[in-house]
Structure formats: structure tokens, C-alpha cells
Amino acid sequence: MRNGFLFFIGLFAALTLSWAGVALWPNWQLGLLKPFYDQNDEKAYPQRTPGIAAEGRMVYDDLGCAACHTQQVRRPDLGSDKARGWGDRQSVARDYIYDTHVELGAIRVGPDLANLGARKPAYDRDDLYKLLYAGVGAMPSYKFLFEQRVISSNRQPADDAITLYGPLAPPPGTEIVPTHRARRLVEYLLSLSQSYEYPEATPVEPAAQGKEGEKK
Amino acid sequence: MSDEPLDPRVEQPGASDDSLVSAHEETLHHKSGGDAHYKMLPLVLLFVFSGLIFFGGTYLNRFAGHYHPEIFNEYAQPTNAAAAPVKVDPVVLGKKSFEQVCITCHQATGLGVPGVYPPLAGSEWVLGTPDRVIRIVLYGLKGPVTVKGNTFGAAAMPVIGKVTGSGYNWSDERIAAVLTYVRQEWGNKASPITPEQVAAIHEKEGDRKEWSAEELEKIQ
């Protein structure tokens, strides 16, 4: 082929420049993001995941929760995320700066979990244990995260045994107790919070959008 | 010399002069399929692609969010809000600080505990000159003190400021914030206290022991 070398250089340059613009430069740019220090709270946000929750993240990976649950909230004027109570603001890059890998997810079979720990009304551990044990709708039941134990007189009943009624209730004299994996997973889920208002996460006023739109 | 028959191709040329000339002529005017020769690019395509590039550039310029890592809305403008230090609201910081430390003795109502901890609401020490109340919080207060006609002597006000022997080491800003909060809460209506006022007194007094009420009363 004549000019084969030139052709190769052109192809290489086109692909390299695209990759640099789409992947390399944004990676560098977002890598420069720092935690946001709030002087009123005297804390830096985002806050790091506590150790037990960091272990729960591994369970989250392991069970493949990200196949059905996203962890990214869209901004209030784009979709119904705010109306569903998933978050009052959109997720921003700074929310994820401490995550070694981000559980963004792609398909929302179940609800978004990015702000689960800051939902109102708040979930408590028993709610989440019950959801995991029983499953709901498309969500399968994760009974293997729990063990059925005999309540014996020589052992204290577990304080986090889940209270179940109806057909799911364990036989009398036994209790359903979450295993370590379930405890860690639930701690992780409750640690998920994107409620801090970063300056860049503040929704743009609809008035400003309209003004900009009129100029077009 | 040789009896071998010659290769007939040697003797018989493959083409005659005439046939070569005619073949060349045919090639020179050849049109395979009739349209294999180069044509100019239609001029209209030049305009179409220029228009597309112009549209793309304008669109990116308007909606790419200035390629800024902190812009997530195509209508947003880059601001220096993140670069500028966040303004501390003294009432917010003061309320939080009060609820962390002061509330233990002086109570959420600001009324203290009768006979043990003096009240802050309506107290002449709180509402009076800033010079005294700043000194009390910075360095603490020991010994009997009369507030609103009642004498309190059972408990000492601890050292809060960033001075030797302090258990709290609060910054001057934080002391100013908590004093501003205390002077404007529970119906108190006194002037706010600036960090500069606290810093000035801190610098003037340096390190010292707790105040007594008599010493403070000499300060106007």
C-alpha cells in the first residue's frame, strides 16, 4: 500500500487524540478534585466509608447488587429521581473521590441507592434485613445471608434477630439472625449518603435556564 | 549450430507495431465503465461539511459546560464559589459550639442551674461590655460571682481559649462565634463579637490564670 505509514500515523493520531480527550484528560481533571471543607461543620466532605461499611461494599460487589441498583442520582429537572425521594440533588464527581471503584451501575431494576442512608423516612437495620431476607418485587430473597438458630435457654437471644410474620416466620423456638455478611452489607447501605450540598451540586435555577434558552 | 528447434516466441513477436500503437491509443482514451476518471468534489459538500463543523463547534461552546470538572448542568456558568473561602456563619458555628460544650452547665435554655451554674439569658456579664465576657471564655473564671442578684461559687468556668492549661483550645473565631450566639439568643440583644476583638484581648493578656470576679469588675 502506498503511503501506508502515513495512513497508520493518521489513524493512530485520531484514536490517540480521542482517547486523550475522552478518557485521559477528564481522568486527570477529576483526579484533582479535593474534599470540600465546610468551616461551619468543621468537617471535610465527602466523608470516608467506615471500616465495617467498607467491608460491606465487598459484599455488595460479591452479590452483584450493582446489576440492578445504580448509585447515581440525576438532577432534579432531569427525570423523576427527586420525586421518588432518591435525592434532592444530583450526584457529582466529588461524591466518589474516595471510592477505589465506583458502583455507578447502569440499569435500574431496583431503586437508586446513592443516598439510601439519608432517605426520609430513614431506613433502619431491621427494614433492610427484612428486605434482604424476604425480597420484594423483582428483588430476589437473600436467605443465605441469614441463619436460623434455635433459641436455647443457655444463650441470649440475638438483639438483631429479624421479626417476621406470616408464612416467613421461623418455627417456634427458632430465630432468624443475620450473618456477618448481612450485617456488613447493611452497614454499607446505611453509610451511603449524598446529602451534603456541594457548591457545584446546587441545582441551577430554572430562571437562569430559561434566560439562557431565550438567547438561543 | 544447434539442431534444437527455436522457441517459436523468439521468432514470432507477440505484437506488431500496428497493434502496439492501436493498443496505446485505446489505453490513452480508455474509459472503463465511462466514469472512472477523477471528478471535482461537488462544491456543495464543502459547504455542508463546513456548516456541520460550525454547528458542532457552536454547540460544544454553548453546552459543553466550559469543560469544567465541577459543572454538571449545561446552562451553569463557572463560578469561583469553591475557590473563595466559605463564609462562616457565626450563629451557626456558635450554636453548634454551644451545644457541644457550654450546654452541659448553662443548659439549652441559657438559664443554667440555680445555685450552681449561672444563667446566660439576661445576664449582665453576657450583655455588658465585650471586654469582660471575652476574658471569661478565653481564660475561665474562678471564685464567687454574682449574676442577676444571685451568687454562684460552686463551679468554675473552665478555660476555653487556646491558652496554656486549656482543655478546649478553641480558636478566637470560634469564641467570637459562640459569644455572638450567646449574646443574641434567649431574648438577649447585645452586639455581635468579632474574631478581631477576641484576638486583641488574647494578644494583650497572653497566658494567664483564671479570672476572679473582682479582677473583672475593674475592667470597664
Short mmCIF file of C-alpha atoms in Angstrom, two decimals:
data_model
loop_
_atom_site.label_atom_id
_atom_site.label_comp_id
_atom_site.label_asym_id
_atom_site.label_seq_id
_atom_site.Cartn_x
_atom_site.Cartn_y
_atom_site.Cartn_z
CA MET A 1 0.00 0.00 0.00
CA ARG A 2 1.36 3.38 -0.90
CA ASN A 3 1.51 5.88 1.99
CA GLY A 4 0.84 3.03 4.41
CA PHE A 5 2.99 4.65 7.05
CA LEU A 6 1.19 7.98 6.70
CA PHE A 7 -2.14 6.20 6.92
CA PHE A 8 -1.04 4.44 10.07
CA ILE A 9 0.14 7.69 11.66
CA GLY A 10 -3.15 9.38 10.82
CA LEU A 11 -5.20 6.55 12.26
CA PHE A 12 -3.03 6.40 15.36
CA ALA A 13 -3.29 10.15 15.90
CA ALA A 14 -7.07 10.15 15.50
CA LEU A 15 -7.57 7.35 18.04
CA THR A 16 -4.96 8.65 20.49
CA LEU A 17 -6.31 12.17 20.48
CA SER A 18 -9.87 10.93 21.02
CA TRP A 19 -8.75 8.73 23.88
CA ALA A 20 -6.79 11.58 25.43
CA GLY A 21 -9.75 13.91 25.18
CA VAL A 22 -12.41 11.49 26.35
CA ALA A 23 -10.52 9.45 28.94
CA LEU A 24 -7.11 10.82 29.86
CA TRP A 25 -7.88 14.49 30.31
CA PRO A 26 -11.13 14.05 32.30
CA ASN A 27 -9.37 11.46 34.45
CA TRP A 28 -6.67 13.97 35.26
CA GLN A 29 -9.19 16.75 35.75
CA LEU A 30 -11.43 14.80 38.12
CA GLY A 31 -8.41 13.36 39.87
CA LEU A 32 -7.59 16.87 41.03
CA LEU A 33 -10.87 17.17 42.94
CA LYS A 34 -10.32 17.61 46.65
CA PRO A 35 -12.62 17.03 49.60
CA PHE A 36 -14.73 20.05 50.39
CA TYR A 37 -14.02 21.51 53.81
CA ASP A 38 -17.04 23.04 55.50
CA GLN A 39 -15.98 25.61 58.06
CA ASN A 40 -19.34 25.64 59.78
CA ASP A 41 -19.34 21.89 60.31
CA GLU A 42 -15.54 21.78 60.69
CA LYS A 43 -15.58 18.62 58.60
CA ALA A 44 -14.43 17.69 55.12
CA TYR A 45 -16.88 16.14 52.71
CA PRO A 46 -17.32 13.52 51.37
CA GLN A 47 -16.68 11.53 54.48
CA ARG A 48 -14.80 8.29 54.28
CA THR A 49 -16.65 5.00 54.44
CA PRO A 50 -16.32 3.50 57.91
CA GLY A 51 -14.37 0.23 58.07
CA ILE A 52 -17.31 -2.10 58.60
CA ALA A 53 -19.14 -0.41 55.73
CA ALA A 54 -16.06 -0.75 53.53
CA GLU A 55 -16.29 -4.48 54.16
CA GLY A 56 -19.96 -4.33 53.26
CA ARG A 57 -19.01 -2.82 49.92
CA MET A 58 -17.21 -6.08 49.13
CA VAL A 59 -20.41 -7.98 49.88
CA TYR A 60 -22.24 -5.53 47.60
CA ASP A 61 -19.76 -6.35 44.83
CA ASP A 62 -19.91 -10.02 45.57
CA LEU A 63 -23.69 -10.31 45.40
CA GLY A 64 -23.83 -8.25 42.21
CA CYS A 65 -26.19 -5.64 43.60
CA ALA A 66 -24.89 -3.18 41.01
CA ALA A 67 -26.55 -5.25 38.28
CA CYS A 68 -29.94 -3.90 39.34
CA HIS A 69 -29.17 -0.88 41.52
CA THR A 70 -27.48 2.30 40.43
CA GLN A 71 -25.71 4.74 42.70
CA GLN A 72 -26.09 7.94 40.76
CA VAL A 73 -28.89 10.43 41.17
CA ARG A 74 -29.92 12.61 38.29
CA ARG A 75 -30.51 16.28 38.76
CA PRO A 76 -33.98 17.40 39.84
CA ASP A 77 -35.05 18.78 36.45
CA LEU A 78 -33.94 15.67 34.58
CA GLY A 79 -36.13 12.69 35.34
CA SER A 80 -38.04 11.74 38.42
CA ASP A 81 -35.24 10.93 40.84
CA LYS A 82 -36.12 13.74 43.22
CA ALA A 83 -39.83 12.92 43.10
CA ARG A 84 -39.03 9.33 44.01
CA GLY A 85 -37.14 10.56 47.06
CA TRP A 86 -33.80 9.26 45.82
CA GLY A 87 -32.02 12.55 46.42
CA ASP A 88 -32.58 16.28 46.39
CA ARG A 89 -29.51 16.96 44.34
CA GLN A 90 -27.63 15.19 41.61
CA SER A 91 -24.59 13.06 42.23
CA VAL A 92 -21.37 14.88 41.44
CA ALA A 93 -17.86 13.62 40.85
CA ARG A 94 -16.75 14.75 44.28
CA ASP A 95 -19.11 12.24 45.92
CA TYR A 96 -16.93 9.41 44.68
CA ILE A 97 -13.38 10.66 45.23
CA TYR A 98 -12.64 8.14 47.97
CA ASP A 99 -14.07 5.15 46.09
CA THR A 100 -11.46 2.84 44.62
CA HIS A 101 -14.09 1.71 42.19
CA VAL A 102 -17.43 3.37 41.77
CA GLU A 103 -20.62 1.33 41.95
CA LEU A 104 -22.40 3.54 39.43
CA GLY A 105 -24.45 0.76 37.91
CA ALA A 106 -26.23 1.01 34.59
CA ILE A 107 -29.70 -0.48 34.93
CA ARG A 108 -32.32 0.50 37.43
CA VAL A 109 -34.32 -2.61 38.06
CA GLY A 110 -34.47 -1.53 41.68
CA PRO A 111 -34.26 1.92 43.23
CA ASP A 112 -31.16 4.05 43.22
CA LEU A 113 -29.10 3.54 46.37
CA ALA A 114 -26.70 6.52 46.25
CA ASN A 115 -28.48 8.31 49.06
CA LEU A 116 -30.05 5.36 50.89
CA GLY A 117 -28.60 6.23 54.28
CA ALA A 118 -30.05 9.75 54.13
CA ARG A 119 -33.56 8.85 52.99
CA LYS A 120 -36.54 10.29 54.76
CA PRO A 121 -38.16 8.47 56.43
CA ALA A 122 -34.95 6.74 57.35
CA TYR A 123 -34.47 3.02 56.89
CA ASP A 124 -33.33 1.18 59.95
CA ARG A 125 -31.35 -2.02 60.02
CA ASP A 126 -34.38 -4.22 60.63
CA ASP A 127 -36.12 -2.85 57.50
CA LEU A 128 -33.13 -3.68 55.34
CA TYR A 129 -32.66 -7.12 56.90
CA LYS A 130 -36.28 -7.90 56.14
CA LEU A 131 -35.93 -6.68 52.55
CA LEU A 132 -32.86 -8.85 52.07
CA TYR A 133 -34.46 -11.86 53.71
CA ALA A 134 -37.83 -11.73 52.02
CA GLY A 135 -37.05 -9.98 48.74
CA VAL A 136 -39.58 -7.66 47.20
CA GLY A 137 -40.87 -7.44 43.64
CA ALA A 138 -38.02 -8.20 41.26
CA MET A 139 -35.53 -8.39 44.09
CA PRO A 140 -34.67 -11.95 44.99
CA SER A 141 -34.55 -13.15 48.54
CA TYR A 142 -31.10 -13.48 50.06
CA LYS A 143 -31.93 -16.09 52.66
CA PHE A 144 -28.36 -17.38 52.60
CA LEU A 145 -27.27 -14.18 54.33
CA PHE A 146 -29.22 -15.28 57.40
CA GLU A 147 -29.12 -18.25 59.66
CA GLN A 148 -31.87 -19.93 61.58
CA ARG A 149 -30.88 -20.56 65.16
CA VAL A 150 -32.53 -22.41 67.96
CA ILE A 151 -33.33 -20.16 70.87
CA SER A 152 -31.91 -22.09 73.77
CA SER A 153 -32.03 -21.30 77.40
CA ASN A 154 -28.25 -21.11 77.73
CA ARG A 155 -27.82 -18.37 75.12
CA GLN A 156 -29.10 -14.82 74.98
CA PRO A 157 -31.47 -14.18 72.06
CA ALA A 158 -29.71 -12.16 69.34
CA ASP A 159 -30.58 -8.47 69.57
CA ASP A 160 -30.68 -8.12 65.79
CA ALA A 161 -32.86 -11.15 65.09
CA ILE A 162 -35.40 -10.09 62.48
CA THR A 163 -39.05 -10.06 63.35
CA LEU A 164 -41.05 -11.95 60.73
CA TYR A 165 -44.73 -12.72 60.49
CA GLY A 166 -46.95 -14.96 58.41
CA PRO A 167 -45.52 -17.66 56.17
CA LEU A 168 -41.95 -16.32 56.54
CA ALA A 169 -41.98 -16.60 60.31
CA PRO A 170 -39.48 -19.16 61.59
CA PRO A 171 -40.78 -22.18 63.51
CA PRO A 172 -41.39 -21.53 67.16
CA GLY A 173 -38.32 -21.75 69.29
CA THR A 174 -36.03 -20.51 66.48
CA GLU A 175 -34.94 -17.12 65.29
CA ILE A 176 -33.59 -15.69 62.03
CA VAL A 177 -30.27 -13.96 62.63
CA PRO A 178 -28.23 -12.01 60.06
CA THR A 179 -24.76 -13.35 59.36
CA HIS A 180 -21.65 -11.18 59.34
CA ARG A 181 -22.05 -10.64 55.61
CA ALA A 182 -25.59 -9.33 56.05
CA ARG A 183 -24.51 -7.05 58.89
CA ARG A 184 -21.67 -5.59 56.87
CA LEU A 185 -23.82 -5.16 53.78
CA VAL A 186 -26.48 -3.30 55.75
CA GLU A 187 -23.87 -1.07 57.39
CA TYR A 188 -22.59 -0.24 53.93
CA LEU A 189 -26.08 0.54 52.63
CA LEU A 190 -26.79 2.81 55.58
CA SER A 191 -23.46 4.59 55.11
CA LEU A 192 -24.45 5.63 51.58
CA SER A 193 -25.27 9.30 51.69
CA GLN A 194 -25.04 12.05 49.13
CA SER A 195 -26.85 14.67 51.12
CA TYR A 196 -24.11 17.24 51.58
CA GLU A 197 -24.72 20.30 49.39
CA TYR A 198 -21.53 20.94 47.46
CA PRO A 199 -21.46 24.27 45.67
CA GLU A 200 -21.26 22.51 42.31
CA ALA A 201 -24.19 20.23 43.17
CA THR A 202 -26.63 23.06 43.73
CA PRO A 203 -29.33 22.81 41.10
CA VAL A 204 -29.17 25.60 38.53
CA GLU A 205 -32.15 27.91 38.91
CA PRO A 206 -34.81 27.27 36.26
CA ALA A 207 -34.91 31.03 35.69
CA ALA A 208 -31.28 31.01 34.59
CA GLN A 209 -32.02 28.15 32.23
CA GLY A 210 -34.94 29.99 30.69
CA LYS A 211 -32.88 33.11 30.20
CA GLU A 212 -30.15 31.16 28.53
CA GLY A 213 -32.72 29.36 26.43
CA GLU A 214 -34.30 32.60 25.23
CA LYS A 215 -30.98 33.89 23.98
CA LYS A 216 -30.71 30.90 21.68
CA MET B 1 24.90 -24.86 -34.78
CA SER B 2 22.14 -26.41 -32.93
CA ASP B 3 19.52 -28.71 -34.16
CA GLU B 4 17.10 -27.75 -31.50
CA PRO B 5 14.06 -26.01 -32.84
CA LEU B 6 13.91 -22.43 -31.75
CA ASP B 7 11.24 -21.28 -29.40
CA PRO B 8 8.58 -20.04 -31.75
CA ARG B 9 8.06 -16.96 -29.50
CA VAL B 10 11.53 -15.74 -30.34
CA GLU B 11 10.77 -15.78 -34.00
CA GLN B 12 7.26 -14.54 -33.77
CA PRO B 13 6.87 -11.25 -31.94
CA GLY B 14 3.77 -11.08 -29.77
CA ALA B 15 2.65 -7.85 -31.21
CA SER B 16 3.14 -5.96 -34.33
CA ASP B 17 3.96 -2.28 -34.39
CA ASP B 18 0.49 -1.51 -35.58
CA SER B 19 -1.15 -3.46 -32.85
CA LEU B 20 1.04 -1.72 -30.23
CA VAL B 21 0.12 1.70 -31.48
CA SER B 22 -3.54 0.86 -31.56
CA ALA B 23 -3.35 -0.66 -28.06
CA HIS B 24 -1.70 2.50 -26.71
CA GLU B 25 -4.26 4.69 -28.31
CA GLU B 26 -7.01 2.61 -26.86
CA THR B 27 -5.47 2.89 -23.36
CA LEU B 28 -5.00 6.63 -23.65
CA HIS B 29 -8.66 7.16 -24.33
CA HIS B 30 -9.89 4.34 -22.21
CA LYS B 31 -12.93 4.95 -20.07
CA SER B 32 -13.74 1.83 -18.10
CA GLY B 33 -17.40 1.97 -17.36
CA GLY B 34 -17.30 5.51 -18.56
CA ASP B 35 -16.87 7.28 -15.16
CA ALA B 36 -13.59 6.10 -13.57
CA HIS B 37 -11.79 9.37 -14.07
CA TYR B 38 -11.39 11.85 -11.23
CA LYS B 39 -14.07 14.42 -10.72
CA MET B 40 -14.00 17.53 -8.64
CA LEU B 41 -15.63 17.22 -5.20
CA PRO B 42 -19.05 18.76 -5.53
CA LEU B 43 -18.78 22.25 -4.12
CA VAL B 44 -22.00 21.81 -2.16
CA LEU B 45 -20.34 19.15 0.03
CA LEU B 46 -17.71 21.66 1.07
CA PHE B 47 -20.45 23.94 2.34
CA VAL B 48 -22.32 21.07 4.00
CA PHE B 49 -19.27 19.93 5.97
CA SER B 50 -18.23 23.47 6.85
CA GLY B 51 -21.73 24.03 8.17
CA LEU B 52 -21.61 20.83 10.23
CA ILE B 53 -18.25 21.76 11.74
CA PHE B 54 -19.53 25.25 12.55
CA PHE B 55 -22.67 23.83 14.17
CA GLY B 56 -20.66 21.32 16.18
CA GLY B 57 -18.25 23.95 17.41
CA THR B 58 -21.01 26.33 18.40
CA TYR B 59 -22.95 23.58 20.13
CA LEU B 60 -19.94 22.45 22.14
CA ASN B 61 -19.06 26.00 23.04
CA ARG B 62 -22.54 26.58 24.40
CA PHE B 63 -23.40 23.27 26.03
CA ALA B 64 -20.10 21.64 26.99
CA GLY B 65 -20.16 23.25 30.42
CA HIS B 66 -16.88 25.03 29.70
CA TYR B 67 -15.18 21.63 30.06
CA HIS B 68 -15.14 22.38 33.78
CA PRO B 69 -14.93 19.43 36.19
CA GLU B 70 -17.41 20.98 38.60
CA ILE B 71 -20.14 21.85 36.12
CA PHE B 72 -22.86 19.27 35.67
CA ASN B 73 -25.54 21.38 34.06
CA GLU B 74 -25.11 22.66 30.53
CA TYR B 75 -26.62 26.00 31.50
CA ALA B 76 -24.36 26.60 34.50
CA GLN B 77 -21.60 29.13 34.48
CA PRO B 78 -18.26 28.52 36.18
CA THR B 79 -18.01 30.38 39.45
CA ASN B 80 -15.28 30.97 41.95
CA ALA B 81 -17.60 29.91 44.77
CA ALA B 82 -15.49 26.88 45.54
CA ALA B 83 -12.25 28.83 45.39
CA ALA B 84 -13.44 31.60 47.68
CA PRO B 85 -13.42 30.58 51.35
CA VAL B 86 -16.86 29.72 52.61
CA LYS B 87 -18.15 32.43 54.88
CA VAL B 88 -18.64 31.09 58.36
CA ASP B 89 -21.99 32.00 59.79
CA PRO B 90 -21.16 32.89 63.40
CA VAL B 91 -24.62 31.99 64.63
CA VAL B 92 -24.46 28.51 63.07
CA LEU B 93 -20.93 27.86 64.32
CA GLY B 94 -21.75 29.40 67.68
CA LYS B 95 -24.87 27.32 68.16
CA LYS B 96 -23.01 24.15 67.30
CA SER B 97 -20.14 25.03 69.61
CA PHE B 98 -22.53 25.93 72.42
CA GLU B 99 -24.32 22.62 72.02
CA GLN B 100 -21.04 20.73 72.17
CA VAL B 101 -19.61 22.27 75.34
CA CYS B 102 -21.42 25.11 77.09
CA ILE B 103 -24.83 23.40 77.16
CA THR B 104 -23.64 20.94 79.81
CA CYS B 105 -23.70 23.58 82.52
CA HIS B 106 -25.56 26.57 81.16
CA GLN B 107 -28.37 24.39 79.71
CA ALA B 108 -30.19 24.72 76.39
CA THR B 109 -32.45 27.36 77.90
CA GLY B 110 -29.46 29.52 78.85
CA LEU B 111 -30.78 29.61 82.39
CA GLY B 112 -28.08 27.50 83.99
CA VAL B 113 -28.81 25.58 87.18
CA PRO B 114 -29.95 27.71 90.13
CA GLY B 115 -27.30 27.87 92.80
CA VAL B 116 -24.66 26.05 90.72
CA TYR B 117 -24.32 27.36 87.17
CA PRO B 118 -25.16 30.98 86.45
CA PRO B 119 -27.65 31.89 83.72
CA LEU B 120 -26.63 33.43 80.40
CA ALA B 121 -30.07 34.69 79.41
CA GLY B 122 -30.38 38.25 80.63
CA SER B 123 -27.04 38.05 82.48
CA GLU B 124 -25.36 41.43 82.96
CA TRP B 125 -21.98 39.78 82.37
CA VAL B 126 -23.06 38.47 78.96
CA LEU B 127 -24.87 41.61 77.88
CA GLY B 128 -22.33 44.05 79.31
CA THR B 129 -19.00 45.09 77.85
CA PRO B 130 -17.44 42.54 75.50
CA ASP B 131 -14.11 43.03 77.28
CA ARG B 132 -15.27 41.05 80.31
CA VAL B 133 -17.17 38.22 78.64
CA ILE B 134 -14.37 37.58 76.16
CA ARG B 135 -11.91 37.29 79.04
CA ILE B 136 -14.19 34.86 80.89
CA VAL B 137 -14.46 32.50 77.95
CA LEU B 138 -10.79 32.79 76.98
CA TYR B 139 -9.29 32.25 80.41
CA GLY B 140 -12.08 30.90 82.64
CA LEU B 141 -13.45 32.28 85.90
CA LYS B 142 -12.87 31.04 89.43
CA GLY B 143 -14.47 32.01 92.67
CA PRO B 144 -17.82 33.53 93.60
CA VAL B 145 -19.61 35.65 91.03
CA THR B 146 -22.91 37.49 91.31
CA VAL B 147 -25.28 37.18 88.36
CA LYS B 148 -28.74 38.73 88.38
CA GLY B 149 -28.60 39.14 92.16
CA ASN B 150 -27.65 35.54 92.93
CA THR B 151 -24.18 34.44 93.95
CA PHE B 152 -22.66 31.41 92.26
CA GLY B 153 -19.44 29.95 93.57
CA ALA B 154 -19.72 26.18 93.47
CA ALA B 155 -18.37 25.64 89.97
CA ALA B 156 -15.57 27.27 87.99
CA MET B 157 -15.87 28.34 84.38
CA PRO B 158 -13.26 26.25 82.51
CA VAL B 159 -10.55 27.67 80.26
CA ILE B 160 -11.90 27.56 76.71
CA GLY B 161 -9.42 29.61 74.69
CA LYS B 162 -6.21 28.49 73.06
CA VAL B 163 -4.05 29.22 76.11
CA THR B 164 -1.89 27.17 78.46
CA GLY B 165 -3.94 24.86 80.64
CA SER B 166 -6.96 24.92 78.37
CA GLY B 167 -8.97 21.79 77.91
CA TYR B 168 -10.65 23.05 74.75
CA ASN B 169 -8.19 25.21 72.74
CA TRP B 170 -10.91 26.94 70.78
CA SER B 171 -9.79 29.38 68.12
CA ASP B 172 -10.54 33.07 68.51
CA GLU B 173 -13.05 32.78 65.66
CA ARG B 174 -14.93 30.08 67.45
CA ILE B 175 -15.03 32.02 70.71
CA ALA B 176 -16.32 35.06 68.85
CA ALA B 177 -18.99 32.88 67.22
CA VAL B 178 -20.17 31.31 70.45
CA LEU B 179 -20.25 34.69 72.19
CA THR B 180 -22.20 36.20 69.33
CA TYR B 181 -24.66 33.34 69.61
CA VAL B 182 -24.98 33.67 73.39
CA ARG B 183 -25.40 37.44 73.21
CA GLN B 184 -28.25 37.14 70.71
CA GLU B 185 -30.12 34.07 71.91
CA TRP B 186 -32.90 33.66 74.52
CA GLY B 187 -34.01 37.26 74.07
CA ASN B 188 -30.51 38.65 74.59
CA LYS B 189 -29.88 41.61 72.34
CA ALA B 190 -26.24 42.66 72.51
CA SER B 191 -23.78 43.50 69.79
CA PRO B 192 -22.04 40.62 67.98
CA ILE B 193 -18.40 39.97 68.83
CA THR B 194 -15.84 39.82 66.07
CA PRO B 195 -12.84 37.49 65.97
CA GLU B 196 -10.65 40.60 65.92
CA GLN B 197 -11.96 41.69 69.32
CA VAL B 198 -11.14 38.28 70.77
CA ALA B 199 -7.73 38.21 69.12
CA ALA B 200 -6.89 41.66 70.50
CA ILE B 201 -7.68 40.62 74.08
CA HIS B 202 -5.95 37.27 73.62
CA GLU B 203 -2.81 39.06 72.48
CA LYS B 204 -2.99 41.67 75.25
CA GLU B 205 -3.39 39.17 78.08
CA GLY B 206 -1.17 36.40 76.75
CA ASP B 207 -1.12 33.38 79.06
CA ARG B 208 -2.66 33.89 82.47
CA LYS B 209 -4.64 32.07 85.14
CA GLU B 210 -8.39 32.16 85.59
CA TRP B 211 -10.02 35.46 86.39
CA SER B 212 -11.88 36.25 89.54
CA ALA B 213 -15.00 38.39 89.57
CA GLU B 214 -13.24 41.23 91.43
CA GLU B 215 -10.47 41.41 88.83
CA LEU B 216 -13.02 41.53 86.05
CA GLU B 217 -15.08 44.22 87.67
CA LYS B 218 -12.08 46.55 87.45
CA ILE B 219 -12.25 46.25 83.65
CA GLN B 220 -14.71 48.61 82.10
#
